[in-house]
mmCIF file of C-alpha atoms in Angstrom:
data_model
loop_
_atom_site.group_PDB
_atom_site.id
_atom_site.type_symbol
_atom_site.label_atom_id
_atom_site.label_comp_id
_atom_site.label_asym_id
_atom_site.label_seq_id
_atom_site.Cartn_x
_atom_site.Cartn_y
_atom_site.Cartn_z
ATOM 1 C CA MET F 1 -47.546 68.555 -39.069
ATOM 2 C CA LYS F 2 -49.118 71.061 -41.471
ATOM 3 C CA ILE F 3 -45.776 71.267 -43.254
ATOM 4 C CA LEU F 4 -44.408 67.786 -42.590
ATOM 5 C CA LYS F 5 -47.397 66.127 -44.268
ATOM 6 C CA TYR F 6 -46.038 67.322 -47.613
ATOM 7 C CA SER F 7 -42.802 65.491 -46.871
ATOM 8 C CA LEU F 8 -44.768 62.296 -47.515
ATOM 9 C CA VAL F 9 -43.912 62.865 -51.177
ATOM 10 C CA LEU F 10 -40.432 61.572 -50.260
ATOM 11 C CA ILE F 11 -41.927 58.084 -49.979
ATOM 12 C CA LEU F 12 -41.697 57.830 -53.766
ATOM 13 C CA PRO F 13 -37.976 58.644 -54.160
ATOM 14 C CA VAL F 14 -37.161 56.347 -51.232
ATOM 15 C CA LEU F 15 -39.073 53.488 -52.870
ATOM 16 C CA VAL F 16 -37.472 54.244 -56.235
ATOM 17 C CA VAL F 17 -33.921 54.174 -54.827
ATOM 18 C CA LEU F 18 -34.665 50.975 -52.905
ATOM 19 C CA SER F 19 -36.017 49.391 -56.080
ATOM 20 C CA PHE F 20 -32.673 50.065 -57.778
ATOM 21 C CA TYR F 21 -31.092 47.539 -55.424
ATOM 22 C CA GLN F 22 -33.795 44.885 -55.723
ATOM 23 C CA LYS F 23 -34.325 41.935 -57.989
ATOM 24 C CA GLY F 24 -37.448 40.523 -59.556
ATOM 25 C CA ILE F 25 -40.871 42.027 -58.988
ATOM 26 C CA SER F 26 -39.450 44.280 -56.251
ATOM 27 C CA THR F 27 -38.154 46.613 -58.963
ATOM 28 C CA TYR F 28 -41.815 47.499 -59.598
ATOM 29 C CA PHE F 29 -42.513 48.726 -56.037
ATOM 30 C CA PRO F 30 -42.829 52.419 -57.078
ATOM 31 C CA ILE F 31 -45.439 51.560 -59.717
ATOM 32 C CA ILE F 32 -47.356 49.314 -57.302
ATOM 33 C CA TYR F 33 -47.307 52.122 -54.745
ATOM 34 C CA ALA F 34 -48.384 54.901 -57.122
ATOM 35 C CA PHE F 35 -51.033 53.029 -59.088
ATOM 36 C CA GLY F 36 -52.040 50.351 -56.616
ATOM 37 C CA ILE F 37 -51.759 51.464 -53.011
ATOM 38 C CA ILE F 38 -52.594 55.167 -53.461
ATOM 39 C CA PRO F 39 -55.773 54.569 -55.527
ATOM 40 C CA LEU F 40 -56.942 52.085 -52.887
ATOM 41 C CA LEU F 41 -56.319 54.601 -50.116
ATOM 42 C CA GLU F 42 -58.244 57.233 -52.046
ATOM 43 C CA LEU F 43 -61.197 54.861 -52.254
ATOM 44 C CA ILE F 44 -61.073 54.425 -48.478
ATOM 45 C CA PHE F 45 -60.579 58.067 -47.431
ATOM 46 C CA LYS F 46 -63.272 60.545 -48.410
ATOM 47 C CA PRO F 47 -62.376 63.801 -50.197
ATOM 48 C CA ASP F 48 -61.805 66.770 -47.926
ATOM 49 C CA PRO F 49 -63.204 70.030 -49.384
ATOM 50 C CA THR F 50 -62.282 72.055 -46.288
ATOM 51 C CA ASN F 51 -60.546 75.367 -46.899
ATOM 52 C CA ILE F 52 -58.143 77.026 -44.488
ATOM 53 C CA SER F 53 -59.080 80.348 -42.888
ATOM 54 C CA SER F 54 -57.868 83.687 -44.256
ATOM 55 C CA VAL F 55 -55.609 84.042 -41.202
ATOM 56 C CA GLU F 56 -54.053 80.609 -41.774
ATOM 57 C CA GLU F 57 -53.628 81.441 -45.454
ATOM 58 C CA GLU F 58 -51.560 84.525 -44.642
ATOM 59 C CA LEU F 59 -49.410 82.529 -42.224
ATOM 60 C CA ARG F 60 -48.749 79.819 -44.787
ATOM 61 C CA LYS F 61 -47.854 82.325 -47.498
ATOM 62 C CA LYS F 62 -45.137 83.782 -45.250
ATOM 63 C CA ASP F 63 -43.826 80.432 -43.953
ATOM 64 C CA LEU F 64 -40.610 79.684 -45.863
ATOM 65 C CA ARG F 65 -40.671 76.048 -44.798
ATOM 66 C CA TYR F 66 -43.328 75.348 -47.433
ATOM 67 C CA ASP F 67 -40.870 76.663 -50.021
ATOM 68 C CA LEU F 68 -37.977 74.628 -48.640
ATOM 69 C CA VAL F 69 -39.951 71.411 -49.100
ATOM 70 C CA VAL F 70 -40.263 72.012 -52.846
ATOM 71 C CA TYR F 71 -36.701 73.329 -53.147
ATOM 72 C CA LEU F 72 -35.494 70.049 -51.633
ATOM 73 C CA MET F 73 -36.979 68.168 -54.567
ATOM 74 C CA VAL F 74 -34.316 69.527 -56.935
ATOM 75 C CA PRO F 75 -31.289 67.791 -55.334
ATOM 76 C CA VAL F 76 -33.474 64.746 -54.622
ATOM 77 C CA GLN F 77 -34.375 64.442 -58.309
ATOM 78 C CA TYR F 78 -30.772 64.731 -59.490
ATOM 79 C CA PHE F 79 -29.525 62.330 -56.824
ATOM 80 C CA VAL F 80 -32.076 59.695 -57.823
ATOM 81 C CA LEU F 81 -31.297 60.213 -61.515
ATOM 82 C CA PHE F 82 -27.586 59.639 -60.862
ATOM 83 C CA MET F 83 -28.313 56.511 -58.795
ATOM 84 C CA PHE F 84 -30.581 55.253 -61.562
ATOM 85 C CA LEU F 85 -27.976 55.660 -64.296
ATOM 86 C CA PHE F 86 -25.166 54.308 -62.110
ATOM 87 C CA ASN F 87 -27.042 51.152 -61.107
ATOM 88 C CA PHE F 88 -28.713 50.589 -64.470
ATOM 89 C CA THR F 89 -25.358 50.443 -66.263
ATOM 90 C CA ARG F 90 -23.484 48.439 -63.608
ATOM 91 C CA LEU F 91 -25.890 45.857 -62.237
ATOM 92 C CA ASP F 92 -26.530 42.528 -63.930
ATOM 93 C CA LEU F 93 -30.242 42.853 -64.695
ATOM 94 C CA VAL F 94 -32.659 40.906 -66.854
ATOM 95 C CA LEU F 95 -34.942 42.784 -69.237
ATOM 96 C CA TYR F 96 -38.053 43.022 -67.040
ATOM 97 C CA GLU F 97 -35.931 44.315 -64.138
ATOM 98 C CA LYS F 98 -34.493 47.012 -66.391
ATOM 99 C CA ILE F 99 -38.024 47.953 -67.436
ATOM 100 C CA GLY F 100 -38.990 48.180 -63.756
ATOM 101 C CA MET F 101 -36.087 50.540 -63.080
ATOM 102 C CA VAL F 102 -36.970 52.746 -66.066
ATOM 103 C CA LEU F 103 -40.607 52.920 -64.937
ATOM 104 C CA GLY F 104 -39.516 53.885 -61.424
ATOM 105 C CA MET F 105 -37.255 56.665 -62.696
ATOM 106 C CA GLY F 106 -40.030 57.717 -65.055
ATOM 107 C CA MET F 107 -42.307 58.124 -62.029
ATOM 108 C CA MET F 108 -39.685 60.428 -60.534
ATOM 109 C CA CYS F 109 -39.506 62.457 -63.754
ATOM 110 C CA GLY F 110 -43.265 62.945 -63.758
ATOM 111 C CA VAL F 111 -44.126 63.286 -60.066
ATOM 112 C CA ILE F 112 -41.035 65.070 -58.756
ATOM 113 C CA GLY F 113 -39.443 66.486 -61.888
ATOM 114 C CA ILE F 114 -42.268 67.950 -63.971
ATOM 115 C CA ASN F 115 -44.841 68.368 -61.194
ATOM 116 C CA VAL F 116 -42.535 70.330 -58.883
ATOM 117 C CA ALA F 117 -41.210 72.258 -61.887
ATOM 118 C CA HIS F 118 -44.805 73.231 -62.564
ATOM 119 C CA GLU F 119 -45.118 74.646 -59.053
ATOM 120 C CA LEU F 120 -41.798 76.504 -59.180
ATOM 121 C CA GLY F 121 -42.392 77.716 -62.728
ATOM 122 C CA HIS F 122 -45.262 79.884 -61.480
ATOM 123 C CA ARG F 123 -43.078 81.599 -58.881
ATOM 124 C CA LYS F 124 -41.630 85.091 -59.352
ATOM 125 C CA LYS F 125 -38.098 84.700 -57.970
ATOM 126 C CA ASP F 126 -35.369 84.081 -60.542
ATOM 127 C CA TYR F 127 -33.752 81.212 -58.640
ATOM 128 C CA GLU F 128 -37.098 79.429 -58.402
ATOM 129 C CA LYS F 129 -37.508 79.711 -62.166
ATOM 130 C CA VAL F 130 -34.009 78.280 -62.605
ATOM 131 C CA MET F 131 -34.917 75.335 -60.373
ATOM 132 C CA ALA F 132 -38.056 74.765 -62.461
ATOM 133 C CA ARG F 133 -35.962 74.549 -65.625
ATOM 134 C CA MET F 134 -33.454 72.243 -63.920
ATOM 135 C CA LEU F 135 -36.231 69.817 -63.021
ATOM 136 C CA LEU F 136 -37.747 69.928 -66.520
ATOM 137 C CA LEU F 137 -34.307 69.138 -67.930
ATOM 138 C CA THR F 138 -34.463 65.689 -66.322
ATOM 139 C CA SER F 139 -37.393 64.885 -68.628
ATOM 140 C CA LEU F 140 -36.049 66.818 -71.642
ATOM 141 C CA TYR F 141 -39.258 68.857 -71.534
ATOM 142 C CA MET F 142 -37.979 72.359 -70.883
ATOM 143 C CA HIS F 143 -40.361 73.913 -73.404
ATOM 144 C CA PHE F 144 -43.158 73.145 -70.910
ATOM 145 C CA TYR F 145 -41.944 76.198 -68.966
ATOM 146 C CA ILE F 146 -42.807 78.441 -71.913
ATOM 147 C CA GLU F 147 -45.963 76.840 -73.251
ATOM 148 C CA HIS F 148 -47.580 76.107 -69.913
ATOM 149 C CA ASN F 149 -47.172 79.569 -68.436
ATOM 150 C CA ARG F 150 -47.722 81.672 -71.557
ATOM 151 C CA GLY F 151 -49.862 79.332 -73.620
ATOM 152 C CA HIS F 152 -51.852 76.822 -71.596
ATOM 153 C CA HIS F 153 -52.973 79.234 -68.871
ATOM 154 C CA LYS F 154 -54.112 81.723 -71.499
ATOM 155 C CA ASN F 155 -55.903 79.226 -73.753
ATOM 156 C CA VAL F 156 -57.022 76.519 -71.312
ATOM 157 C CA SER F 157 -60.366 74.859 -72.118
ATOM 158 C CA THR F 158 -60.505 76.370 -75.603
ATOM 159 C CA PRO F 159 -59.789 74.851 -79.053
ATOM 160 C CA GLU F 160 -56.551 76.892 -79.125
ATOM 161 C CA ASP F 161 -55.038 74.915 -76.243
ATOM 162 C CA PRO F 162 -53.235 71.691 -77.206
ATOM 163 C CA ALA F 163 -53.139 70.573 -73.554
ATOM 164 C CA SER F 164 -56.936 70.635 -73.071
ATOM 165 C CA ALA F 165 -58.554 67.306 -74.009
ATOM 166 C CA ARG F 166 -61.554 67.427 -76.333
ATOM 167 C CA TYR F 167 -64.860 65.725 -75.626
ATOM 168 C CA ASN F 168 -64.724 62.090 -76.878
ATOM 169 C CA GLU F 169 -60.958 62.297 -77.467
ATOM 170 C CA THR F 170 -59.017 59.263 -76.249
ATOM 171 C CA VAL F 171 -55.929 59.741 -74.134
ATOM 172 C CA TYR F 172 -53.876 57.973 -76.827
ATOM 173 C CA GLY F 173 -54.930 60.435 -79.523
ATOM 174 C CA PHE F 174 -54.399 63.243 -77.040
ATOM 175 C CA TYR F 175 -50.767 62.197 -76.482
ATOM 176 C CA PHE F 176 -49.825 62.838 -80.124
ATOM 177 C CA ARG F 177 -51.832 66.051 -80.467
ATOM 178 C CA SER F 178 -50.737 67.589 -77.178
ATOM 179 C CA ILE F 179 -47.049 66.674 -77.299
ATOM 180 C CA TYR F 180 -46.532 67.874 -80.886
ATOM 181 C CA ASN F 181 -48.699 70.993 -80.729
ATOM 182 C CA SER F 182 -47.407 72.050 -77.298
ATOM 183 C CA TYR F 183 -43.849 71.866 -78.626
ATOM 184 C CA MET F 184 -44.737 73.890 -81.710
ATOM 185 C CA SER F 185 -46.689 76.374 -79.576
ATOM 186 C CA ALA F 186 -43.636 76.927 -77.386
ATOM 187 C CA TRP F 187 -41.564 77.731 -80.476
ATOM 188 C CA LYS F 188 -44.194 80.202 -81.666
ATOM 189 C CA ILE F 189 -44.335 81.920 -78.275
ATOM 190 C CA ALA F 190 -40.536 82.165 -78.060
ATOM 191 C CA ASN F 191 -40.209 83.380 -81.653
ATOM 192 C CA ASP F 192 -42.912 86.000 -81.148
ATOM 193 C CA GLN F 193 -41.065 87.204 -78.066
ATOM 194 C CA GLN F 194 -37.906 87.614 -80.136
ATOM 195 C CA ARG F 195 -39.767 89.668 -82.728
ATOM 196 C CA LYS F 196 -41.319 91.768 -79.975
ATOM 197 C CA ASN F 197 -37.822 92.454 -78.625
ATOM 198 C CA ARG F 198 -36.659 93.269 -82.178
ATOM 199 C CA SER F 199 -34.181 90.389 -82.076
ATOM 200 C CA ALA F 200 -33.453 87.711 -84.642
ATOM 201 C CA VAL F 201 -35.541 84.579 -84.259
ATOM 202 C CA PHE F 202 -32.519 82.330 -84.793
ATOM 203 C CA SER F 203 -30.464 83.694 -81.903
ATOM 204 C CA LEU F 204 -29.050 82.402 -78.649
ATOM 205 C CA LYS F 205 -31.388 84.857 -76.964
ATOM 206 C CA ASN F 206 -34.298 82.689 -78.118
ATOM 207 C CA GLU F 207 -35.443 80.669 -75.088
ATOM 208 C CA MET F 208 -36.454 77.644 -77.117
ATOM 209 C CA LEU F 209 -33.103 77.482 -78.885
ATOM 210 C CA GLN F 210 -31.370 77.738 -75.519
ATOM 211 C CA TYR F 211 -33.432 74.867 -74.145
ATOM 212 C CA GLN F 212 -32.724 72.606 -77.128
ATOM 213 C CA LEU F 213 -28.977 73.175 -76.774
ATOM 214 C CA ILE F 214 -29.055 72.558 -73.009
ATOM 215 C CA GLN F 215 -30.986 69.325 -73.468
ATOM 216 C CA ILE F 216 -28.654 68.099 -76.206
ATOM 217 C CA LEU F 217 -25.577 68.868 -74.086
ATOM 218 C CA PHE F 218 -27.144 67.162 -71.065
ATOM 219 C CA SER F 219 -27.909 64.051 -73.129
ATOM 220 C CA ILE F 220 -24.359 64.021 -74.490
ATOM 221 C CA GLY F 221 -23.088 64.225 -70.923
ATOM 222 C CA VAL F 222 -25.215 61.225 -69.941
ATOM 223 C CA TYR F 223 -23.810 59.326 -72.931
ATOM 224 C CA PHE F 224 -20.174 60.051 -72.065
ATOM 225 C CA LEU F 225 -20.661 59.149 -68.402
ATOM 226 C CA PHE F 226 -22.924 56.112 -68.759
ATOM 227 C CA GLY F 227 -22.682 54.989 -72.371
ATOM 228 C CA ILE F 228 -25.374 54.243 -74.908
ATOM 229 C CA GLU F 229 -27.204 51.969 -72.468
ATOM 230 C CA GLY F 230 -27.408 54.745 -69.905
ATOM 231 C CA LEU F 231 -28.566 57.251 -72.523
ATOM 232 C CA LEU F 232 -31.336 54.941 -73.762
ATOM 233 C CA ALA F 233 -32.448 54.289 -70.176
ATOM 234 C CA PHE F 234 -32.516 58.034 -69.506
ATOM 235 C CA LEU F 235 -34.541 58.688 -72.663
ATOM 236 C CA GLY F 236 -36.970 55.929 -71.652
ATOM 237 C CA ALA F 237 -37.464 57.396 -68.178
ATOM 238 C CA ALA F 238 -37.909 60.900 -69.642
ATOM 239 C CA LEU F 239 -40.575 59.559 -72.016
ATOM 240 C CA ILE F 240 -42.447 57.951 -69.102
ATOM 241 C CA GLY F 241 -42.328 61.281 -67.256
ATOM 242 C CA ILE F 242 -43.711 63.085 -70.317
ATOM 243 C CA LEU F 243 -46.532 60.565 -70.735
ATOM 244 C CA LEU F 244 -47.422 60.923 -67.048
ATOM 245 C CA LEU F 245 -47.620 64.697 -67.490
ATOM 246 C CA GLU F 246 -49.779 64.401 -70.588
ATOM 247 C CA THR F 247 -52.083 61.899 -68.895
ATOM 248 C CA VAL F 248 -52.553 64.409 -66.092
ATOM 249 C CA ASN F 249 -53.207 67.138 -68.666
ATOM 250 C CA TYR F 250 -55.834 64.884 -70.227
ATOM 251 C CA ILE F 251 -57.795 64.329 -67.027
ATOM 252 C CA GLU F 252 -57.554 67.933 -65.820
ATOM 253 C CA HIS F 253 -59.647 69.618 -68.518
ATOM 254 C CA TYR F 254 -61.384 66.812 -70.413
ATOM 255 C CA GLY F 255 -64.550 67.961 -72.175
ATOM 256 C CA LEU F 256 -64.689 71.390 -70.505
ATOM 257 C CA GLN F 257 -65.010 74.552 -72.601
ATOM 258 C CA ARG F 258 -64.952 78.286 -72.035
ATOM 259 C CA LYS F 259 -67.554 80.377 -73.805
ATOM 260 C CA GLN F 260 -66.384 82.422 -76.767
ATOM 261 C CA VAL F 261 -67.388 86.062 -76.247
ATOM 262 C CA SER F 262 -66.008 87.431 -79.539
ATOM 263 C CA GLU F 263 -63.626 86.503 -82.334
ATOM 264 C CA GLY F 264 -60.508 85.091 -80.669
ATOM 265 C CA ARG F 265 -61.690 86.017 -77.168
ATOM 266 C CA TYR F 266 -63.134 83.792 -74.459
ATOM 267 C CA GLU F 267 -64.629 84.317 -71.048
ATOM 268 C CA ARG F 268 -62.110 84.487 -68.212
ATOM 269 C CA VAL F 269 -60.916 81.231 -66.691
ATOM 270 C CA LEU F 270 -63.187 80.122 -63.860
ATOM 271 C CA PRO F 271 -63.061 77.194 -61.411
ATOM 272 C CA LEU F 272 -65.613 75.322 -63.538
ATOM 273 C CA HIS F 273 -63.100 75.036 -66.401
ATOM 274 C CA SER F 274 -60.852 72.494 -64.640
ATOM 275 C CA TRP F 275 -61.584 69.133 -63.057
ATOM 276 C CA ASN F 276 -60.829 69.153 -59.345
ATOM 277 C CA SER F 277 -60.022 66.443 -56.807
ATOM 278 C CA ASP F 278 -60.049 66.918 -53.037
ATOM 279 C CA HIS F 279 -58.858 63.353 -52.331
ATOM 280 C CA VAL F 280 -56.342 63.881 -49.565
ATOM 281 C CA VAL F 281 -53.649 61.310 -50.358
ATOM 282 C CA GLY F 282 -53.174 62.479 -53.936
ATOM 283 C CA ARG F 283 -53.181 66.104 -52.847
ATOM 284 C CA LEU F 284 -50.275 65.494 -50.481
ATOM 285 C CA MET F 285 -48.273 63.386 -52.924
ATOM 286 C CA LEU F 286 -48.611 65.950 -55.720
ATOM 287 C CA PHE F 287 -48.269 69.210 -53.759
ATOM 288 C CA GLU F 288 -51.987 69.975 -54.108
ATOM 289 C CA LEU F 289 -51.890 69.761 -57.908
ATOM 290 C CA SER F 290 -55.308 68.097 -57.862
ATOM 291 C CA ARG F 291 -56.879 71.312 -56.558
ATOM 292 C CA HIS F 292 -56.512 72.344 -60.146
ATOM 293 C CA SER F 293 -59.596 74.528 -60.419
ATOM 294 C CA ASP F 294 -58.176 77.089 -58.016
ATOM 295 C CA HIS F 295 -54.745 76.880 -59.647
ATOM 296 C CA HIS F 296 -56.176 77.988 -62.995
ATOM 297 C CA TYR F 297 -58.482 80.521 -61.377
ATOM 298 C CA ILE F 298 -55.543 82.241 -59.648
ATOM 299 C CA ALA F 299 -52.318 80.826 -61.102
ATOM 300 C CA SER F 300 -50.044 82.722 -58.718
ATOM 301 C CA ARG F 301 -51.336 80.932 -55.608
ATOM 302 C CA PRO F 302 -48.669 78.627 -54.091
ATOM 303 C CA TYR F 303 -49.609 75.003 -53.459
ATOM 304 C CA GLN F 304 -50.078 75.323 -49.683
ATOM 305 C CA ILE F 305 -53.044 77.720 -49.960
ATOM 306 C CA LEU F 306 -54.955 76.307 -52.942
ATOM 307 C CA MET F 307 -58.698 76.238 -52.264
ATOM 308 C CA HIS F 308 -61.785 74.144 -52.950
ATOM 309 C CA HIS F 309 -64.540 75.825 -54.996
ATOM 310 C CA ASP F 310 -68.088 74.555 -54.683
ATOM 311 C CA ASN F 311 -68.766 75.152 -58.385
ATOM 312 C CA SER F 312 -65.692 73.293 -59.642
ATOM 313 C CA PRO F 313 -66.272 69.951 -61.430
ATOM 314 C CA GLN F 314 -65.248 67.090 -59.155
ATOM 315 C CA MET F 315 -63.405 63.963 -60.241
ATOM 316 C CA PRO F 316 -64.892 60.681 -58.971
ATOM 317 C CA THR F 317 -61.514 59.688 -57.497
ATOM 318 C CA GLY F 318 -57.977 61.000 -57.146
ATOM 319 C CA TYR F 319 -55.396 61.550 -59.875
ATOM 320 C CA PRO F 320 -53.828 58.041 -59.900
ATOM 321 C CA GLY F 321 -57.230 56.363 -60.206
ATOM 322 C CA MET F 322 -58.316 58.823 -62.893
ATOM 323 C CA MET F 323 -55.115 58.215 -64.842
ATOM 324 C CA ILE F 324 -55.727 54.456 -64.802
ATOM 325 C CA MET F 325 -59.323 55.021 -65.926
ATOM 326 C CA ALA F 326 -58.163 57.218 -68.810
ATOM 327 C CA LEU F 327 -56.184 54.286 -70.242
ATOM 328 C CA PHE F 328 -59.468 52.446 -70.852
ATOM 329 C CA PRO F 329 -61.465 54.799 -73.130
ATOM 330 C CA PRO F 330 -64.833 52.926 -72.998
ATOM 331 C CA ILE F 331 -64.862 53.158 -69.185
ATOM 332 C CA TRP F 332 -63.601 56.757 -69.270
ATOM 333 C CA PHE F 333 -66.260 57.905 -71.734
ATOM 334 C CA LYS F 334 -69.038 56.114 -69.865
ATOM 335 C CA ILE F 335 -68.214 57.913 -66.614
ATOM 336 C CA MET F 336 -66.710 61.237 -67.655
ATOM 337 C CA ASN F 337 -68.933 62.087 -70.630
ATOM 338 C CA LYS F 338 -71.947 62.090 -68.351
ATOM 339 C CA LYS F 339 -70.156 64.338 -65.893
ATOM 340 C CA ALA F 340 -68.999 66.677 -68.669
ATOM 341 C CA ASP F 341 -72.568 66.801 -70.028
ATOM 342 C CA ASP F 342 -73.871 67.689 -66.570
ATOM 343 C CA ILE F 343 -71.395 70.575 -66.364
ATOM 344 C CA ARG F 344 -72.391 71.839 -69.814
ATOM 345 C CA ASN F 345 -76.094 71.660 -68.967
ATOM 346 C CA LEU F 346 -75.467 73.489 -65.690
ATOM 347 C CA VAL F 347 -73.556 76.247 -67.471
ATOM 348 C CA SER F 348 -76.194 76.629 -70.217
ATOM 349 C CA VAL F 349 -78.975 76.965 -67.621
ATOM 350 C CA ALA F 350 -76.965 79.573 -65.695
#
């Protein structure tokens, strides 16, 4: 059961595929599940801050079945994407049903595609890194692999990080700033790596150039197989996945700052620099992503052994509920500004 509980994430792809064969409001089942049922469950079930023992941690680290669960998400994602494009371009659907299908596939791009890519992108084995890039390809967001690992984790909760939300910044303003600046940051990181290797910036050895070409070729392939309608549907689903990622980025570090110790240098990343959620349902559905404080504290820790830290800032609810709240800035600011102020006051006293 310790391993099988993470298989509950498969509820989403099952609902998404079923929605592809439905009519009417049934095409919105994945959205109702993710942003209706799960937030309600997280209001019912209390957060669980319990940590596993050191012995159990060692056992989980060596248990390959935890890896197989995330590896499985790669063929699942591509299977669902194919079913989406096949049905979208062949079924007789009205506009709101097409929107429902795109939203469902967009949920897959965000929850399975980018989220699992995030987990695999921190692994050390080459084939795991390849799987991470394959998943990011389904959202046309491959540069996330570069910027997140070599940019965000270095600069998190500082003004230099485009993916850390500022105090009093709305999620809508954050979308534009984070998406654009993260993309440009990835180019800078890749270009600097080329210069470090004494290679030309404009070269096929440049990771960012590779990723752009792969994404263009993949999109062309979608066009030739499923036509312009299929390509537009794919682009719509990818955009939804990107916006889901950026909404998660927004809630994970909102209003938190690391102290600057000297010019261009900040204190090391601590658990108090990321918002954390121990709400059980969201933890299982997102491979423990919501235990984000520990992830940034020790980025190499796999999902199955992420820990609760008593000094980490706690979200009032799980990720889905927080994401809904973020869409309503007056409510968000009223609740989260007070919490961010409390964290700042606590840090200043310490």
